[in-house]
Coordinates of C-alpha atoms and ligand atoms in Angstrom, one line a residue:
M1499 CA 91.6 53.9 -33.5
V1500 CA 94.7 51.6 -32.9
R1501 CA 97.0 52.1 -35.8
Q1502 CA 100.3 50.6 -34.7
C1503 CA 101.2 47.0 -35.3
V1504 CA 104.4 45.5 -33.9
I1505 CA 105.7 42.3 -35.4
L1506 CA 108.4 40.1 -33.7
V1507 CA 110.8 39.0 -36.4
G1508 CA 113.9 38.3 -34.3
G1509 CA 113.6 34.5 -33.7
L1510 CA 116.3 32.1 -34.6
G1511 CA 114.1 29.5 -36.4
T1512 CA 116.1 26.6 -35.1
R1513 CA 113.4 24.0 -35.9
L1514 CA 113.9 24.8 -39.6
G1515 CA 117.6 23.8 -39.7
E1516 CA 119.3 24.7 -42.9
L1517 CA 116.5 26.9 -44.2
T1518 CA 117.2 29.6 -41.6
K1519 CA 121.0 29.5 -41.7
S1520 CA 121.1 32.4 -44.0
V1521 CA 117.6 33.8 -43.9
P1522 CA 115.6 34.9 -40.8
K1523 CA 112.5 32.9 -40.4
P1524 CA 109.9 35.7 -41.2
M1525 CA 111.9 36.4 -44.4
L1526 CA 111.5 32.9 -45.7
P1527 CA 109.7 33.0 -49.1
V1528 CA 106.1 31.9 -49.4
N1529 CA 104.6 32.1 -52.9
G1530 CA 107.5 34.2 -54.1
R1531 CA 107.8 36.8 -51.3
P1532 CA 108.9 37.0 -47.7
F1533 CA 106.3 35.6 -45.2
V1534 CA 106.4 38.8 -43.2
E1535 CA 105.1 40.7 -46.2
I1536 CA 101.9 38.8 -45.9
L1537 CA 101.6 39.9 -42.3
I1538 CA 102.2 43.5 -43.2
E1539 CA 99.6 43.3 -46.0
E1540 CA 97.1 41.8 -43.5
A1541 CA 97.8 44.5 -41.0
A1542 CA 97.4 47.2 -43.7
R1543 CA 94.0 46.0 -44.9
F1544 CA 92.7 46.3 -41.4
G1545 CA 93.9 49.9 -41.2
F1546 CA 97.2 49.5 -39.3
D1547 CA 99.4 51.9 -41.1
R1548 CA 102.3 52.2 -38.6
I1549 CA 104.2 48.9 -38.6
V1550 CA 107.2 48.3 -36.4
L1551 CA 109.4 45.2 -37.0
L1552 CA 111.5 44.1 -34.0
A1553 CA 114.4 42.3 -35.7
G1554 CA 117.5 40.5 -34.4
Y1555 CA 118.9 37.5 -36.0
L1556 CA 120.1 38.5 -39.6
G1557 CA 118.1 41.6 -39.1
G1558 CA 119.9 43.5 -41.8
Q1559 CA 117.9 41.6 -44.3
V1560 CA 114.7 42.8 -42.7
V1561 CA 115.9 46.4 -42.8
E1562 CA 117.0 46.1 -46.5
H1563 CA 113.8 44.5 -47.6
C1564 CA 111.0 45.9 -45.4
A1565 CA 112.0 49.3 -44.0
G1566 CA 110.4 52.5 -45.5
H1567 CA 107.2 54.0 -46.7
R1568 CA 105.0 52.0 -49.1
R1569 CA 101.5 52.0 -50.5
I1570 CA 99.6 48.9 -49.5
A1571 CA 95.9 48.4 -49.5
G1572 CA 95.5 52.0 -50.8
R1573 CA 97.1 53.4 -47.7
E1574 CA 100.5 55.0 -46.9
I1575 CA 102.2 52.4 -44.8
D1576 CA 105.2 53.3 -42.7
V1577 CA 107.4 50.3 -41.9
R1578 CA 110.1 50.9 -39.3
V1579 CA 112.6 48.2 -38.3
I1580 CA 114.3 48.2 -34.9
L1581 CA 117.4 46.1 -34.6
E1582 CA 118.0 44.6 -31.2
P1583 CA 121.7 45.1 -30.3
E1584 CA 121.8 41.7 -28.6
P1585 CA 119.2 38.9 -28.2
A1586 CA 116.9 39.9 -25.4
G1587 CA 114.0 37.4 -25.8
T1588 CA 110.5 38.2 -26.8
G1589 CA 109.9 40.4 -23.7
G1590 CA 113.3 42.0 -23.9
A1591 CA 112.7 43.0 -27.5
L1592 CA 109.7 45.0 -26.4
T1593 CA 111.9 47.3 -24.3
F1594 CA 113.3 48.7 -27.6
L1595 CA 109.8 50.0 -28.3
R1596 CA 109.9 52.5 -25.4
D1597 CA 110.4 55.5 -27.6
V1598 CA 107.9 54.5 -30.3
A1599 CA 105.1 52.5 -28.6
E1600 CA 101.7 54.1 -28.8
E1601 CA 99.2 53.9 -26.0
E1602 CA 97.7 50.7 -27.5
F1603 CA 99.3 48.6 -30.2
L1604 CA 98.8 45.2 -31.9
L1605 CA 101.6 42.7 -31.3
M1606 CA 102.1 39.6 -33.3
N1607 CA 104.7 36.8 -34.0
G1608 CA 106.4 37.1 -37.3
D1609 CA 106.4 33.4 -38.0
S1610 CA 102.7 32.6 -37.8
W1611 CA 99.5 33.8 -39.3
F1612 CA 96.2 33.5 -37.5
D1613 CA 93.2 34.4 -39.6
L1614 CA 91.7 37.0 -37.2
D1615 CA 89.7 40.1 -37.9
L1616 CA 92.4 42.4 -36.5
R1617 CA 90.2 45.5 -36.4
E1618 CA 87.5 43.8 -34.4
F1619 CA 90.3 42.4 -32.1
A1620 CA 91.9 45.8 -31.6
T1621 CA 88.6 47.6 -30.7
V1622 CA 87.9 48.0 -27.0
E1623 CA 84.3 48.4 -26.2
P1624 CA 83.3 51.0 -23.6
G1625 CA 82.9 49.4 -20.2
T1626 CA 85.5 46.7 -20.8
A1627 CA 87.3 45.7 -17.6
P1628 CA 90.9 46.9 -17.4
F1629 CA 93.6 44.8 -19.0
L1630 CA 97.2 45.1 -19.9
L1631 CA 97.1 42.5 -22.6
R1632 CA 94.3 41.0 -24.8
M1633 CA 95.3 37.6 -26.1
A1634 CA 93.9 35.9 -29.1
L1635 CA 93.1 32.3 -28.3
R1636 CA 92.3 29.3 -30.5
P1637 CA 90.6 26.1 -29.6
V1638 CA 92.7 22.9 -29.7
A1639 CA 91.2 19.5 -29.7
D1640 CA 94.5 17.7 -28.9
A1641 CA 96.6 19.5 -26.2
S1642 CA 99.4 17.0 -26.4
R1643 CA 101.2 19.2 -28.9
F1644 CA 100.4 22.6 -27.5
G1645 CA 100.3 24.4 -24.1
T1646 CA 96.9 25.7 -23.3
V1647 CA 95.5 28.5 -21.1
A1648 CA 93.0 28.4 -18.3
L1649 CA 90.2 30.8 -19.2
E1650 CA 87.6 32.0 -16.7
D1651 CA 85.0 34.6 -17.5
G1652 CA 87.1 36.0 -20.4
R1653 CA 90.3 36.2 -18.3
V1654 CA 93.4 34.1 -18.8
R1655 CA 94.1 32.8 -15.3
A1656 CA 97.0 30.4 -15.9
F1657 CA 99.2 28.7 -18.6
L1658 CA 99.2 24.9 -18.7
P1659 CA 102.1 23.0 -20.2
R1660 CA 101.3 20.7 -23.1
G1661 CA 99.8 17.4 -22.1
T1662 CA 98.2 18.6 -18.9
A1663 CA 94.8 19.1 -20.4
A1664 CA 92.9 17.0 -22.9
G1665 CA 91.9 20.0 -24.9
G1666 CA 91.2 23.7 -24.5
V1667 CA 92.4 27.0 -25.9
M1668 CA 95.9 28.0 -26.9
N1669 CA 97.7 31.3 -27.3
A1670 CA 97.4 32.2 -31.0
G1671 CA 100.3 34.7 -30.9
I1672 CA 98.4 37.9 -31.5
Y1673 CA 97.9 40.5 -28.7
L1674 CA 96.5 43.9 -28.1
V1675 CA 99.0 45.5 -25.8
R1676 CA 98.7 48.5 -23.5
R1677 CA 101.8 50.6 -23.4
A1678 CA 102.0 50.2 -19.6
L1679 CA 103.0 46.6 -20.1
L1680 CA 106.5 47.8 -21.1
D1681 CA 107.0 49.0 -17.5
R1682 CA 106.7 45.4 -16.4
I1683 CA 109.8 44.3 -18.3
T1684 CA 112.7 45.2 -16.0
V1685 CA 115.4 42.5 -16.7
K1686 CA 116.9 41.2 -19.9
P1687 CA 116.8 38.7 -21.4
C1688 CA 113.1 38.2 -20.8
S1689 CA 110.5 35.9 -22.3
L1690 CA 106.9 37.2 -22.7
E1691 CA 105.5 33.7 -22.5
G1692 CA 107.8 32.5 -19.7
D1693 CA 108.3 35.5 -17.5
I1694 CA 105.7 38.2 -18.2
F1695 CA 102.4 36.5 -19.1
P1696 CA 102.2 34.2 -16.1
V1697 CA 102.5 37.2 -13.7
L1698 CA 99.9 39.2 -15.6
A1699 CA 97.6 36.2 -15.6
D1700 CA 97.9 35.9 -11.8
E1701 CA 96.9 39.5 -11.5
G1702 CA 93.9 39.0 -13.8
L1703 CA 95.3 41.5 -16.4
I1704 CA 95.0 39.3 -19.5
E1705 CA 91.8 39.3 -21.4
G1706 CA 91.3 36.3 -23.6
R1707 CA 89.4 36.4 -26.9
E1708 CA 88.7 33.0 -28.4
R1709 CA 88.3 32.6 -32.2
D1710 CA 88.1 29.3 -34.1
A1711 CA 90.1 30.3 -37.1
F1712 CA 92.9 29.1 -39.3
L1713 CA 96.5 29.2 -37.9
I1714 CA 99.8 28.5 -39.6
D1715 CA 103.2 28.5 -37.9
I1716 CA 105.9 28.4 -40.5
G1717 CA 108.4 27.6 -37.7
V1718 CA 107.1 24.0 -38.0
P1719 CA 108.7 22.3 -41.0
A1720 CA 105.5 20.6 -42.2
D1721 CA 103.6 23.8 -41.9
Y1722 CA 106.2 25.7 -43.9
A1723 CA 106.2 23.1 -46.6
A1724 CA 102.4 23.4 -46.9
A1725 CA 102.3 27.2 -46.5
P1726 CA 102.0 28.2 -50.2
E1727 CA 98.9 26.2 -50.7
L1728 CA 97.3 26.8 -47.3
L1729 CA 97.8 30.5 -47.4
A1730 CA 96.5 30.9 -50.9
R1731 CA 93.4 28.9 -50.0
H1732 CA 92.6 30.6 -46.7
R1733 CA 93.2 34.1 -47.9
T1734 CA 90.9 33.6 -50.9
R1735 CA 87.5 35.1 -50.0
P1736 CA 84.5 36.6 -51.8
A1737 CA 84.3 40.4 -51.7
V1738 CA 81.5 42.9 -51.4
F1739 CA 82.3 45.9 -53.7
F1740 CA 80.5 49.0 -52.4
D1741 CA 79.8 52.0 -54.5
R1742 CA 80.2 54.9 -52.1
D1743 CA 78.0 58.0 -52.6
G1744 CA 74.3 57.0 -52.4
V1745 CA 75.1 53.6 -51.0
L1746 CA 77.3 54.1 -47.9
N1747 CA 76.9 57.9 -47.4
H1748 CA 74.4 60.5 -48.3
D1749 CA 75.2 61.9 -51.7
E1750 CA 75.3 65.7 -51.6
G1751 CA 76.8 65.9 -55.0
Y1752 CA 80.6 65.9 -55.0
T1753 CA 80.7 65.1 -51.3
H1754 CA 84.3 65.3 -50.2
R1755 CA 84.6 67.1 -46.8
P1756 CA 85.0 64.7 -43.9
D1757 CA 82.5 66.8 -41.9
D1758 CA 79.9 66.2 -44.6
L1759 CA 79.9 62.5 -44.1
V1760 CA 76.4 61.3 -43.3
W1761 CA 76.1 57.5 -43.2
L1762 CA 73.0 56.0 -44.8
P1763 CA 70.8 53.5 -43.0
G1764 CA 72.4 50.1 -42.3
A1765 CA 75.6 51.0 -44.2
R1766 CA 78.1 50.7 -41.3
E1767 CA 76.3 47.6 -40.0
T1768 CA 76.5 46.0 -43.4
I1769 CA 80.2 46.6 -43.6
R1770 CA 80.6 45.1 -40.2
Q1771 CA 78.5 42.1 -41.2
V1772 CA 80.7 41.6 -44.3
N1773 CA 83.8 41.8 -42.1
R1774 CA 82.2 39.1 -39.7
M1775 CA 81.5 36.9 -42.7
G1776 CA 85.2 36.9 -43.4
W1777 CA 84.7 38.5 -46.9
Y1778 CA 86.7 41.4 -48.2
A1779 CA 84.9 44.8 -48.1
F1780 CA 86.0 47.2 -50.9
V1781 CA 84.9 50.7 -51.9
V1782 CA 84.9 51.5 -55.6
T1783 CA 83.9 55.1 -56.2
N1784 CA 83.9 57.5 -59.2
Q1785 CA 85.2 60.9 -58.0
G1786 CA 84.9 62.9 -61.2
G1787 CA 84.9 66.0 -59.0
I1788 CA 88.7 65.6 -58.9
A1789 CA 88.9 65.8 -62.7
R1790 CA 86.6 68.8 -62.5
G1791 CA 89.0 70.5 -60.2
L1792 CA 86.6 70.8 -57.3
Y1793 CA 88.8 68.9 -54.8
G1794 CA 91.9 66.7 -54.9
I1795 CA 92.8 63.1 -54.3
K1796 CA 94.1 64.0 -50.8
D1797 CA 90.6 65.4 -50.0
A1798 CA 88.9 62.2 -51.1
E1799 CA 91.4 60.2 -49.0
A1800 CA 90.7 62.3 -46.0
F1801 CA 87.0 61.5 -46.4
H1802 CA 87.9 57.8 -46.5
A1803 CA 90.1 58.1 -43.4
R1804 CA 87.0 59.6 -41.6
M1805 CA 84.9 56.7 -42.8
S1806 CA 87.6 54.3 -41.4
E1807 CA 87.6 56.1 -38.0
D1808 CA 83.9 55.8 -37.7
L1809 CA 83.9 52.1 -38.7
A1810 CA 86.8 51.3 -36.3
A1811 CA 84.7 52.6 -33.4
M1812 CA 82.4 49.7 -34.0
G1813 CA 85.1 47.2 -34.9
A1814 CA 84.6 47.3 -38.6
H1815 CA 86.8 48.3 -41.6
I1816 CA 87.1 48.7 -45.3
D1817 CA 90.0 46.5 -46.7
E1818 CA 90.7 49.0 -49.5
F1819 CA 89.2 52.1 -51.0
R1820 CA 89.6 52.6 -54.8
L1821 CA 88.7 55.9 -56.4
S1822 CA 88.6 57.0 -60.0
P1823 CA 89.6 60.7 -60.4
Y1824 CA 88.7 60.7 -64.1
H1825 CA 86.0 62.5 -66.0
P1826 CA 85.8 63.0 -69.8
E1827 CA 84.6 66.6 -69.2
G1828 CA 87.2 67.4 -66.6
V1829 CA 89.4 70.5 -66.5
V1830 CA 92.5 68.9 -64.7
P1831 CA 94.5 67.7 -67.7
E1832 CA 95.8 64.5 -66.3
F1833 CA 92.3 63.3 -65.3
A1834 CA 90.2 64.8 -68.1
R1835 CA 89.4 61.6 -70.0
M1836 CA 87.4 58.4 -69.8
S1837 CA 89.3 55.6 -68.2
D1838 CA 89.0 51.8 -67.7
C1839 CA 88.9 52.7 -64.0
R1840 CA 85.8 54.9 -64.3
K1841 CA 82.5 53.1 -63.9
P1842 CA 80.7 51.7 -65.9
N1843 CA 84.1 50.3 -66.8
P1844 CA 85.2 47.5 -64.5
G1845 CA 88.8 48.6 -63.9
M1846 CA 88.6 49.3 -60.2
L1847 CA 87.0 46.0 -59.5
L1848 CA 89.5 44.1 -61.7
D1849 CA 92.5 45.9 -60.1
L1850 CA 91.3 44.8 -56.7
A1851 CA 90.8 41.3 -57.9
A1852 CA 94.4 41.4 -59.1
A1853 CA 95.7 42.8 -55.9
W1854 CA 93.9 40.5 -53.5
P1855 CA 92.9 36.8 -53.7
V1856 CA 89.2 37.4 -54.4
D1857 CA 86.7 34.7 -55.2
M1858 CA 84.9 36.8 -57.8
A1859 CA 82.2 34.2 -58.6
R1860 CA 80.7 34.5 -55.1
S1861 CA 81.3 38.3 -54.8
L1862 CA 78.7 41.0 -54.9
M1863 CA 78.6 44.7 -55.8
F1864 CA 76.1 47.2 -54.3
G1865 CA 75.4 50.3 -56.3
D1866 CA 72.6 52.9 -56.5
V1867 CA 72.8 53.5 -60.3
Q1868 CA 73.0 51.4 -63.5
T1869 CA 76.6 52.3 -64.2
D1870 CA 77.5 50.4 -61.0
M1871 CA 75.6 47.4 -62.3
Q1872 CA 77.4 47.6 -65.6
A1873 CA 80.8 47.7 -63.9
A1874 CA 79.8 44.7 -61.8
A1875 CA 78.6 42.7 -64.9
A1876 CA 81.8 43.6 -66.8
A1877 CA 83.9 42.3 -63.9
G1878 CA 81.9 39.1 -63.6
V1879 CA 80.4 40.0 -60.3
R1880 CA 76.7 39.9 -59.3
G1881 CA 75.4 43.5 -59.1
V1882 CA 72.7 44.3 -56.5
L1883 CA 70.9 47.6 -57.1
H1884 CA 70.3 49.6 -53.9
P1885 CA 68.5 52.8 -54.8
D1886 CA 67.3 53.4 -51.2
G1887 CA 66.3 51.6 -48.0
N1888 CA 68.3 49.8 -45.4
L1889 CA 71.5 48.3 -46.8
L1890 CA 71.7 45.5 -44.2
E1891 CA 68.3 44.2 -45.3
R1892 CA 69.5 44.4 -48.9
L1893 CA 72.6 42.3 -48.0
E1894 CA 70.5 39.7 -46.2
G1895 CA 68.2 39.5 -49.2
A1896 CA 71.1 39.2 -51.7
L1897 CA 72.7 36.4 -49.7
K1898 CA 69.4 34.4 -49.8
G1899 CA 68.7 34.9 -53.5
Ligands
LIG3159 MG1 76.5 56.2 -56.2

């Protein structure tokens, strides 16, 4: 499972004039926080927990604000900032990755957001023809403003300057990179778009993946001005809240060892379907076994990490896992009580709705017992009881009715 995400945050932002005189473009505020924070949060929800920011211009601000360990999307996220000693271009910047790059990593521009399922994008199916770079592409109706790419049989063959084609697909600024690409960068400064991509395209080493999704480039003044409203709108999605034991995995009673994970029929396929719908997929699980001293929070998190690995193999993901370690009859003092976050109370759902822009009115909760339904109702979410059977059929039924 690809877990590293590299974000290019070194650009000068010349199109924004005064705005970027004292603040690097990816650090410009959108809805009260730096734009790059939104990109980090997006990467985190798809399970990318090792983030590398390649900084240059005014990079000290990036270090000060972003570097370090943080908990985002219920995961431990490591954010490392590498400062380029001198401007080396988008390609040259990648050479500073040589000591840290993993075999495959996600690469994205720090000044734009393309609403892509990053986990699906970073999953390479067995039998895929070799590539050094997978490029996310977006259809454009009017190619007078954007350069386009010539795409043949899923391969990018050439890059066309703006105005040469009536329409087509454009580079959306997100890539899955094989580490071997770094060996192709031999001179600095070097531009990925200008120097590296055309050569790789010639050799047939760029796979193109077309997605018709929302894209915003805050380097364009009009886009930056509209960013608060557009980002809030496009990131607001319904969610499916999944109870875990008895809905997603076989419930042994206090199941917590990763090796005991047995997926129930249709569970993984349902999560993948929820991902493809563009909805959030959350897990909300009572883990009273922690209060009872049977296992610890770290054990439950290891179980969730195994679930994420299994899901990633099929290009699916859970955006965030929430667990409640409480139980009124527990023996571990700090958890031996009832809590707003123990179902049938709605705390876990409400906390997720506070942490993410969730359209609760259209959201669903799947559970196998009445306490799940009570939690859903108390959170204002439609509960769907799933005592047994195939979960994907249950989802299809729930979406109809
Ligand atoms: Mg259950």
